[in-house]
Amino acid sequence: MEQDFFTNLPSENINDILSRLPVRTIVQCKCVCKSWFNLLKSREFVQSHLSKSSDGLAVFQIERSFQLYKIHEFNDELDLEHHELHYNPITTFNLPYLGLIQGSANGLLFLRDLRRSPNGLYVCNPITREYIELHCPQDFVYSYPQVVTFGFGTSKTTSQYKVVRIFHDCIRDKNTHQLMRIPKSECQVYTLGIGSWRRIKLGCPLEYSCRTIGAFLNGNLHWLVYDFEGSPLVSCFDLETEIFNNFKFPNLPKHDRSLLGLFALGDFLCLSDNSSDDEIVVWLMQEYGVEKSWTKEFVISKSPNFLGEYYEVVYPIKIFKDGDILMAWGDFFLFYYSVSSSKAKTITNIDMFELRGPGAIDSILHTSSFLQLASFSMENATSF
């Protein structure tokens, strides 16, 4: 009876039904029959699934004895007994290189291996178990005080996946290390499926940071930058038009620029400030692109266990319906803080992501997809 039902059902209806299933279930469905296997690889299914797919979490843990990537789906339900029930594991995997997570967009991860010179750059789909290594010219080699930063996202209209590399020289005062001038700056863009880098006009010289990556939101990449007066700005790159523009931050109190971070939080651009000894301040741009719409959204107390001076950027990743905010303390640990009036307002480590020894943890919001990297022409996709 059930078999006859699916046999007579139009393929677009099967597509719609299967695209609503959890990722692990869809993977199992590939083994049902050849027609489903082919359907689940089709462009129509990939697009249908991605349009319904919700956010999850990509985590990279590296410790003395091992390294491991983990992909989780979020369980965003109310009244969960424990915070860790928010995370449903989908898959774990390893790669033949040490790739730090530098971006996520529409199911793909952008990874960077800092041990290589020039750096190894990769785009990976954890669900289809494929990766592409991007060719890097020899002139991508750099050294301090030169600055290199990257961003990864998709253009809003054409949905092209693009990697953006920003580079500039720095001339600094030998005593104060203050930036004096930028004699050379450039931007290169790599469009997945084209197979080569293109130079793009960068605009007026601004100071970027090697410690930050471009925050992807609304088809744009955003970097926290500084002008020559030391004022912070948002450098915004439109991935469709490939044009830069800048907008301002709110009037910030005295802060340590190394402890400011710019991120995407849901549908908002977010600024996180860990300069204070006793609190973390999170600002949101309530209306995208409107400078006057910055509001101080959360003030997170470091009491009782994290009071004092720290040297890591702290950033929010996800706000759950029950009021728990998933956050990362640099690459040291993940924690949550509740803004719900019914819960204790303390920073609480998440045990399932805790490092068991010396190491680092890298994490980013990630949406799973069944997009086959082998479908990109001019690219050599490798399975793992």
Tab-separated table of C-alpha atoms in Angstrom:
chain	number	residue	atom	x	y	z
A	1	MET	CA	0.000	0.000	0.000
A	2	GLU	CA	2.696	2.482	1.042
A	3	GLN	CA	4.890	1.438	-1.889
A	4	ASP	CA	2.018	2.009	-4.350
A	5	PHE	CA	1.369	5.414	-2.767
A	6	PHE	CA	4.920	6.661	-3.412
A	7	THR	CA	5.083	5.006	-6.844
A	8	ASN	CA	2.091	6.994	-8.059
A	9	LEU	CA	3.039	10.228	-6.343
A	10	PRO	CA	4.423	12.981	-8.648
A	11	SER	CA	8.170	13.556	-8.227
A	12	GLU	CA	7.655	17.168	-7.122
A	13	ASN	CA	5.512	15.930	-4.209
A	14	ILE	CA	8.112	13.340	-3.209
A	15	ASN	CA	10.714	16.084	-3.457
A	16	ASP	CA	8.693	18.333	-1.123
A	17	ILE	CA	8.113	15.550	1.425
A	18	LEU	CA	11.722	14.338	1.545
A	19	SER	CA	13.163	17.864	1.726
A	20	ARG	CA	11.393	18.368	5.068
A	21	LEU	CA	13.071	15.397	6.745
A	22	PRO	CA	16.099	15.591	9.087
A	23	VAL	CA	19.468	15.403	7.330
A	24	ARG	CA	20.369	11.964	8.694
A	25	THR	CA	17.024	10.571	7.525
A	26	ILE	CA	17.522	11.999	4.026
A	27	VAL	CA	20.933	10.309	3.823
A	28	GLN	CA	19.237	6.984	4.671
A	29	CYS	CA	16.570	7.626	2.024
A	30	LYS	CA	19.273	7.553	-0.663
A	31	CYS	CA	19.480	3.791	-0.086
A	32	VAL	CA	15.744	3.134	-0.651
A	33	CYS	CA	15.810	2.905	-4.431
A	34	LYS	CA	17.637	4.237	-7.486
A	35	SER	CA	14.937	6.789	-8.348
A	36	TRP	CA	15.156	8.329	-4.872
A	37	PHE	CA	18.949	8.287	-5.047
A	38	ASN	CA	18.828	10.275	-8.295
A	39	LEU	CA	16.113	12.583	-6.969
A	40	LEU	CA	18.096	13.438	-3.848
A	41	LYS	CA	21.066	14.437	-6.016
A	42	SER	CA	18.994	16.662	-8.308
A	43	ARG	CA	19.318	20.443	-8.336
A	44	GLU	CA	15.600	20.777	-7.621
A	45	PHE	CA	15.882	18.759	-4.410
A	46	VAL	CA	19.042	20.591	-3.267
A	47	GLN	CA	17.321	23.957	-3.677
A	48	SER	CA	14.086	22.756	-2.060
A	49	HIS	CA	15.917	21.320	0.951
A	50	LEU	CA	18.113	24.391	1.425
A	51	SER	CA	15.087	26.700	1.388
A	52	LYS	CA	13.592	24.714	4.304
A	53	SER	CA	16.814	23.924	6.145
A	54	SER	CA	17.330	25.559	9.534
A	55	ASP	CA	20.544	26.692	11.169
A	56	GLY	CA	22.881	24.355	12.995
A	57	LEU	CA	26.408	24.465	14.353
A	58	ALA	CA	29.777	23.532	12.841
A	59	VAL	CA	32.515	22.859	15.393
A	60	PHE	CA	36.211	22.111	14.915
A	61	GLN	CA	38.044	20.773	17.957
A	62	ILE	CA	41.798	20.348	17.949
A	63	GLU	CA	43.678	18.867	20.866
A	64	ARG	CA	47.093	17.384	21.394
A	65	SER	CA	46.148	13.899	20.209
A	66	PHE	CA	43.373	14.499	17.689
A	67	GLN	CA	41.333	16.883	15.559
A	68	LEU	CA	37.667	16.499	14.660
A	69	TYR	CA	34.923	18.407	12.844
A	70	LYS	CA	31.350	18.088	14.142
A	71	ILE	CA	28.060	19.170	12.573
A	72	HIS	CA	24.945	19.611	14.727
A	73	GLU	CA	21.331	20.510	14.070
A	74	PHE	CA	19.636	22.812	16.558
A	75	ASN	CA	16.655	21.637	18.570
A	76	ASP	CA	15.044	24.995	19.290
A	77	GLU	CA	12.185	23.869	21.511
A	78	LEU	CA	10.928	25.379	24.736
A	79	ASP	CA	11.101	23.617	28.123
A	80	LEU	CA	14.073	21.399	27.352
A	81	GLU	CA	15.345	19.716	30.506
A	82	HIS	CA	19.023	20.482	29.774
A	83	HIS	CA	20.704	23.054	27.545
A	84	GLU	CA	22.720	20.351	25.747
A	85	LEU	CA	19.473	18.916	24.317
A	86	HIS	CA	19.571	21.897	21.923
A	87	TYR	CA	22.253	20.085	19.876
A	88	ASN	CA	21.509	17.040	17.706
A	89	PRO	CA	24.648	15.526	16.143
A	90	ILE	CA	24.487	14.930	12.381
A	91	THR	CA	27.992	13.868	11.465
A	92	THR	CA	31.658	13.992	12.422
A	93	PHE	CA	34.577	13.910	10.036
A	94	ASN	CA	38.259	14.558	9.543
A	95	LEU	CA	40.201	16.072	6.667
A	96	PRO	CA	43.763	15.605	5.390
A	97	TYR	CA	44.667	19.153	6.421
A	98	LEU	CA	44.300	21.451	9.430
A	99	GLY	CA	41.597	23.839	8.255
A	100	LEU	CA	40.318	26.498	10.645
A	101	ILE	CA	36.721	27.536	9.953
A	102	GLN	CA	36.699	30.928	8.241
A	103	GLY	CA	33.129	31.100	6.994
A	104	SER	CA	29.860	29.304	6.267
A	105	ALA	CA	27.253	29.990	3.600
A	106	ASN	CA	24.313	27.956	2.261
A	107	GLY	CA	25.668	24.572	3.308
A	108	LEU	CA	29.358	25.047	2.532
A	109	LEU	CA	32.261	25.708	4.904
A	110	PHE	CA	35.314	27.805	4.030
A	111	LEU	CA	38.498	26.521	5.702
A	112	ARG	CA	42.036	27.901	5.952
A	113	ASP	CA	45.227	25.989	6.771
A	114	LEU	CA	47.615	28.496	8.350
A	115	ARG	CA	50.515	26.025	8.399
A	116	ARG	CA	51.010	26.301	4.649
A	117	SER	CA	52.595	29.202	2.794
A	118	PRO	CA	50.671	30.459	0.959
A	119	ASN	CA	47.810	29.338	3.188
A	120	GLY	CA	45.790	26.340	2.076
A	121	LEU	CA	42.229	27.429	1.245
A	122	TYR	CA	39.366	24.947	0.959
A	123	VAL	CA	35.607	24.833	0.476
A	124	CYS	CA	33.956	21.796	2.049
A	125	ASN	CA	30.494	20.218	2.205
A	126	PRO	CA	30.361	18.025	5.334
A	127	ILE	CA	27.132	16.297	4.231
A	128	THR	CA	28.222	15.198	0.735
A	129	ARG	CA	31.767	14.550	2.103
A	130	GLU	CA	33.566	16.594	-0.546
A	131	TYR	CA	36.082	19.426	-0.545
A	132	ILE	CA	37.692	21.699	-3.121
A	133	GLU	CA	41.185	23.151	-2.732
A	134	LEU	CA	41.443	26.667	-4.131
A	135	HIS	CA	44.595	27.453	-6.073
A	136	CYS	CA	46.606	30.198	-4.340
A	137	PRO	CA	49.192	32.181	-6.307
A	138	GLN	CA	52.657	32.540	-4.826
A	139	ASP	CA	52.096	36.257	-4.242
A	140	PHE	CA	49.557	35.286	-1.551
A	141	VAL	CA	52.530	34.726	0.785
A	142	TYR	CA	52.625	37.386	3.503
A	143	SER	CA	54.409	38.187	6.758
A	144	TYR	CA	53.956	40.561	9.723
A	145	PRO	CA	53.180	43.477	9.763
A	146	GLN	CA	51.248	42.752	6.568
A	147	VAL	CA	47.558	41.965	7.140
A	148	VAL	CA	45.428	39.298	5.445
A	149	THR	CA	41.785	38.502	6.163
A	150	PHE	CA	39.104	36.491	4.361
A	151	GLY	CA	35.347	36.303	3.942
A	152	PHE	CA	32.974	33.765	2.400
A	153	GLY	CA	29.373	34.066	1.277
A	154	THR	CA	26.866	33.920	-1.554
A	155	SER	CA	25.633	36.744	-3.761
A	156	LYS	CA	22.013	37.727	-3.186
A	157	THR	CA	20.648	37.494	-6.754
A	158	THR	CA	22.837	35.018	-8.627
A	159	SER	CA	23.611	32.856	-5.535
A	160	GLN	CA	27.266	32.523	-6.520
A	161	TYR	CA	29.642	31.308	-3.795
A	162	LYS	CA	32.562	33.702	-3.390
A	163	VAL	CA	35.749	33.786	-1.318
A	164	VAL	CA	37.110	37.296	-0.665
A	165	ARG	CA	40.741	37.952	0.316
A	166	ILE	CA	41.830	41.369	1.601
A	167	PHE	CA	45.516	42.218	1.965
A	168	HIS	CA	47.397	45.353	2.953
A	169	ASP	CA	50.858	46.496	4.022
A	170	CYS	CA	51.319	48.457	7.238
A	171	ILE	CA	53.858	51.127	8.128
A	172	ARG	CA	53.780	51.597	11.899
A	173	ASP	CA	55.534	53.856	14.381
A	174	LYS	CA	58.439	51.861	15.823
A	175	ASN	CA	57.720	53.021	19.367
A	176	THR	CA	53.919	53.223	19.606
A	177	HIS	CA	53.095	50.688	16.826
A	178	GLN	CA	50.400	53.119	15.692
A	179	LEU	CA	49.474	52.802	12.024
A	180	MET	CA	51.075	55.600	9.981
A	181	ARG	CA	50.212	54.643	6.433
A	182	ILE	CA	49.105	51.786	4.153
A	183	PRO	CA	51.330	51.865	1.060
A	184	LYS	CA	49.598	48.939	-0.640
A	185	SER	CA	46.167	47.334	-0.302
A	186	GLU	CA	44.276	44.953	-2.565
A	187	CYS	CA	41.231	42.688	-2.731
A	188	GLN	CA	40.872	39.426	-4.644
A	189	VAL	CA	37.661	37.480	-5.270
A	190	TYR	CA	37.362	33.793	-6.125
A	191	THR	CA	34.000	32.683	-7.543
A	192	LEU	CA	33.406	28.962	-7.075
A	193	GLY	CA	33.133	27.323	-10.489
A	194	ILE	CA	35.299	29.927	-12.250
A	195	GLY	CA	38.626	28.566	-11.017
A	196	SER	CA	40.632	31.787	-10.720
A	197	TRP	CA	41.092	34.929	-8.615
A	198	ARG	CA	40.121	38.418	-9.776
A	199	ARG	CA	41.329	41.768	-8.407
A	200	ILE	CA	38.653	44.153	-7.132
A	201	LYS	CA	38.992	47.828	-6.229
A	202	LEU	CA	39.261	48.025	-2.445
A	203	GLY	CA	38.399	51.677	-1.890
A	204	CYS	CA	39.966	54.045	0.631
A	205	PRO	CA	42.763	52.550	2.806
A	206	LEU	CA	41.474	51.175	6.108
A	207	GLU	CA	43.094	49.010	8.750
A	208	TYR	CA	41.794	45.446	8.770
A	209	SER	CA	42.803	42.736	11.245
A	210	CYS	CA	44.217	39.236	10.799
A	211	ARG	CA	42.171	38.138	13.824
A	212	THR	CA	38.788	38.714	12.180
A	213	ILE	CA	36.856	37.200	9.300
A	214	GLY	CA	34.089	38.724	7.212
A	215	ALA	CA	30.632	38.396	8.802
A	216	PHE	CA	28.149	37.195	6.161
A	217	LEU	CA	24.681	38.758	6.230
A	218	ASN	CA	22.155	39.938	3.600
A	219	GLY	CA	24.396	38.966	0.696
A	220	ASN	CA	27.215	41.144	2.064
A	221	LEU	CA	30.458	40.564	3.967
A	222	HIS	CA	31.319	42.850	6.883
A	223	TRP	CA	34.633	43.552	8.596
A	224	LEU	CA	35.452	45.603	11.664
A	225	VAL	CA	38.057	48.144	10.479
A	226	TYR	CA	39.695	51.351	11.715
A	227	ASP	CA	40.481	54.617	9.950
A	228	PHE	CA	43.711	56.564	10.506
A	229	GLU	CA	42.159	58.462	13.433
A	230	GLY	CA	41.523	55.149	15.193
A	231	SER	CA	37.730	55.267	14.786
A	232	PRO	CA	35.998	51.911	14.215
A	233	LEU	CA	33.938	51.398	11.055
A	234	VAL	CA	32.117	48.583	9.265
A	235	SER	CA	33.613	47.767	5.868
A	236	CYS	CA	30.793	46.222	3.818
A	237	PHE	CA	31.357	44.297	0.566
A	238	ASP	CA	28.351	43.560	-1.662
A	239	LEU	CA	28.937	40.082	-3.123
A	240	GLU	CA	26.621	40.801	-6.069
A	241	THR	CA	27.934	44.196	-7.229
A	242	GLU	CA	31.431	43.651	-5.730
A	243	ILE	CA	31.482	47.213	-4.399
A	244	PHE	CA	32.691	48.327	-0.944
A	245	ASN	CA	31.017	50.880	1.299
A	246	ASN	CA	31.387	51.814	4.977
A	247	PHE	CA	29.087	52.666	7.833
A	248	LYS	CA	29.645	53.755	11.402
A	249	PHE	CA	29.334	52.091	14.776
A	250	PRO	CA	27.494	53.506	17.785
A	251	ASN	CA	29.386	55.875	20.058
A	252	LEU	CA	31.383	53.357	22.029
A	253	PRO	CA	32.972	54.059	25.406
A	254	LYS	CA	36.716	53.588	25.767
A	255	HIS	CA	37.528	50.085	24.567
A	256	ASP	CA	40.334	47.720	23.615
A	257	ARG	CA	40.081	47.283	19.851
A	258	SER	CA	41.468	43.734	20.078
A	259	LEU	CA	38.428	42.754	22.181
A	260	LEU	CA	35.768	44.041	19.771
A	261	GLY	CA	34.198	41.614	17.315
A	262	LEU	CA	31.724	42.006	14.440
A	263	PHE	CA	29.378	39.094	13.705
A	264	ALA	CA	26.002	38.119	12.271
A	265	LEU	CA	23.439	37.149	14.917
A	266	GLY	CA	20.249	35.895	13.300
A	267	ASP	CA	19.076	38.640	10.937
A	268	PHE	CA	21.142	41.332	12.634
A	269	LEU	CA	24.642	42.703	12.464
A	270	CYS	CA	26.152	42.358	15.920
A	271	LEU	CA	29.031	44.047	17.749
A	272	SER	CA	30.437	42.312	20.828
A	273	ASP	CA	32.699	44.120	23.319
A	274	ASN	CA	34.732	42.175	25.920
A	275	SER	CA	36.794	45.193	27.073
A	276	SER	CA	35.208	45.453	30.512
A	277	ASP	CA	36.470	43.485	33.506
A	278	ASP	CA	32.964	42.634	34.682
A	279	GLU	CA	30.619	42.484	31.675
A	280	ILE	CA	30.274	41.660	27.988
A	281	VAL	CA	28.256	44.157	25.943
A	282	VAL	CA	26.408	43.097	22.786
A	283	TRP	CA	25.083	45.704	20.325
A	284	LEU	CA	22.646	44.962	17.472
A	285	MET	CA	21.971	46.991	14.330
A	286	GLN	CA	18.169	46.798	14.463
A	287	GLU	CA	17.651	48.155	10.935
A	288	TYR	CA	20.283	46.913	8.510
A	289	GLY	CA	22.478	49.673	7.111
A	290	VAL	CA	20.922	52.391	9.311
A	291	GLU	CA	23.697	53.740	11.530
A	292	LYS	CA	21.322	55.249	14.094
A	293	SER	CA	19.643	51.885	14.730
A	294	TRP	CA	22.497	50.406	16.811
A	295	THR	CA	21.139	49.432	20.239
A	296	LYS	CA	22.796	47.952	23.315
A	297	GLU	CA	20.875	44.656	23.330
A	298	PHE	CA	22.540	42.523	26.017
A	299	VAL	CA	24.822	43.189	28.952
A	300	ILE	CA	26.209	39.863	30.171
A	301	SER	CA	27.687	39.681	33.639
A	302	LYS	CA	31.019	37.882	34.047
A	303	SER	CA	30.274	37.288	37.729
A	304	PRO	CA	31.140	35.161	39.601
A	305	ASN	CA	33.699	33.064	37.704
A	306	PHE	CA	34.986	35.277	34.877
A	307	LEU	CA	35.596	38.668	36.438
A	308	GLY	CA	38.828	40.400	35.484
A	309	GLU	CA	40.869	41.228	32.425
A	310	TYR	CA	40.723	38.891	29.430
A	311	TYR	CA	42.292	38.950	25.983
A	312	GLU	CA	39.777	37.087	23.821
A	313	VAL	CA	36.917	38.257	21.638
A	314	VAL	CA	33.613	36.849	22.901
A	315	TYR	CA	30.840	36.437	20.355
A	316	PRO	CA	27.205	35.272	20.284
A	317	ILE	CA	26.207	32.533	17.843
A	318	LYS	CA	22.536	31.744	18.426
A	319	ILE	CA	19.625	32.925	20.565
A	320	PHE	CA	17.267	30.053	21.404
A	321	LYS	CA	13.534	30.458	21.999
A	322	ASP	CA	13.952	29.628	25.692
A	323	GLY	CA	16.256	32.630	26.175
A	324	ASP	CA	19.585	30.779	26.155
A	325	ILE	CA	22.303	32.510	24.109
A	326	LEU	CA	25.000	30.249	22.669
A	327	MET	CA	28.344	32.097	22.714
A	328	ALA	CA	32.036	31.441	22.106
A	329	TRP	CA	34.868	32.702	24.309
A	330	GLY	CA	37.574	33.081	21.687
A	331	ASP	CA	38.766	29.615	20.702
A	332	PHE	CA	38.793	28.424	24.325
A	333	PHE	CA	35.250	27.246	25.024
A	334	LEU	CA	31.555	27.485	24.173
A	335	PHE	CA	29.098	28.645	26.800
A	336	TYR	CA	25.538	29.788	27.215
A	337	TYR	CA	23.958	32.668	29.087
A	338	SER	CA	20.230	32.961	29.692
A	339	VAL	CA	18.272	36.180	29.250
A	340	SER	CA	15.137	34.470	30.542
A	341	SER	CA	13.840	35.859	33.834
A	342	SER	CA	13.253	32.326	35.122
A	343	LYS	CA	16.875	31.184	34.792
A	344	ALA	CA	20.092	32.022	36.605
A	345	LYS	CA	22.079	34.704	34.795
A	346	THR	CA	25.530	33.142	34.865
A	347	ILE	CA	28.019	32.058	32.206
A	348	THR	CA	27.783	28.253	31.976
A	349	ASN	CA	30.202	26.053	30.023
A	350	ILE	CA	28.716	23.486	27.635
A	351	ASP	CA	30.269	20.169	28.652
A	352	MET	CA	29.739	18.362	25.338
A	353	PHE	CA	32.042	20.870	23.607
A	354	GLU	CA	34.605	21.144	26.382
A	355	LEU	CA	38.285	20.566	25.592
A	356	ARG	CA	39.872	17.773	27.617
A	357	GLY	CA	43.367	19.247	27.445
A	358	PRO	CA	45.439	21.906	25.641
A	359	GLY	CA	43.857	22.798	22.334
A	360	ALA	CA	41.339	25.066	20.607
A	361	ILE	CA	37.714	25.025	19.536
A	362	ASP	CA	36.418	26.772	16.434
A	363	SER	CA	32.669	27.208	15.808
A	364	ILE	CA	30.234	28.904	13.453
A	365	LEU	CA	26.536	28.908	12.582
A	366	HIS	CA	26.058	26.466	9.697
A	367	THR	CA	23.143	25.276	7.549
A	368	SER	CA	23.446	21.789	6.043
A	369	SER	CA	22.984	21.212	2.303
A	370	PHE	CA	23.181	18.392	-0.226
A	371	LEU	CA	24.882	20.539	-2.873
A	372	GLN	CA	27.429	18.433	-4.758
A	373	LEU	CA	30.784	20.205	-5.103
A	374	ALA	CA	31.445	18.025	-8.156
A	375	SER	CA	28.718	20.060	-9.912
A	376	PHE	CA	31.003	23.120	-10.046
A	377	SER	CA	32.823	23.296	-13.353
A	378	MET	CA	36.507	24.264	-13.343
A	379	GLU	CA	36.870	22.777	-9.830
A	380	ASN	CA	38.400	19.496	-8.728
A	381	ALA	CA	36.209	18.073	-5.944
A	382	THR	CA	37.766	15.433	-3.700
A	383	SER	CA	35.714	12.976	-1.647
A	384	PHE	CA	36.627	12.061	1.903
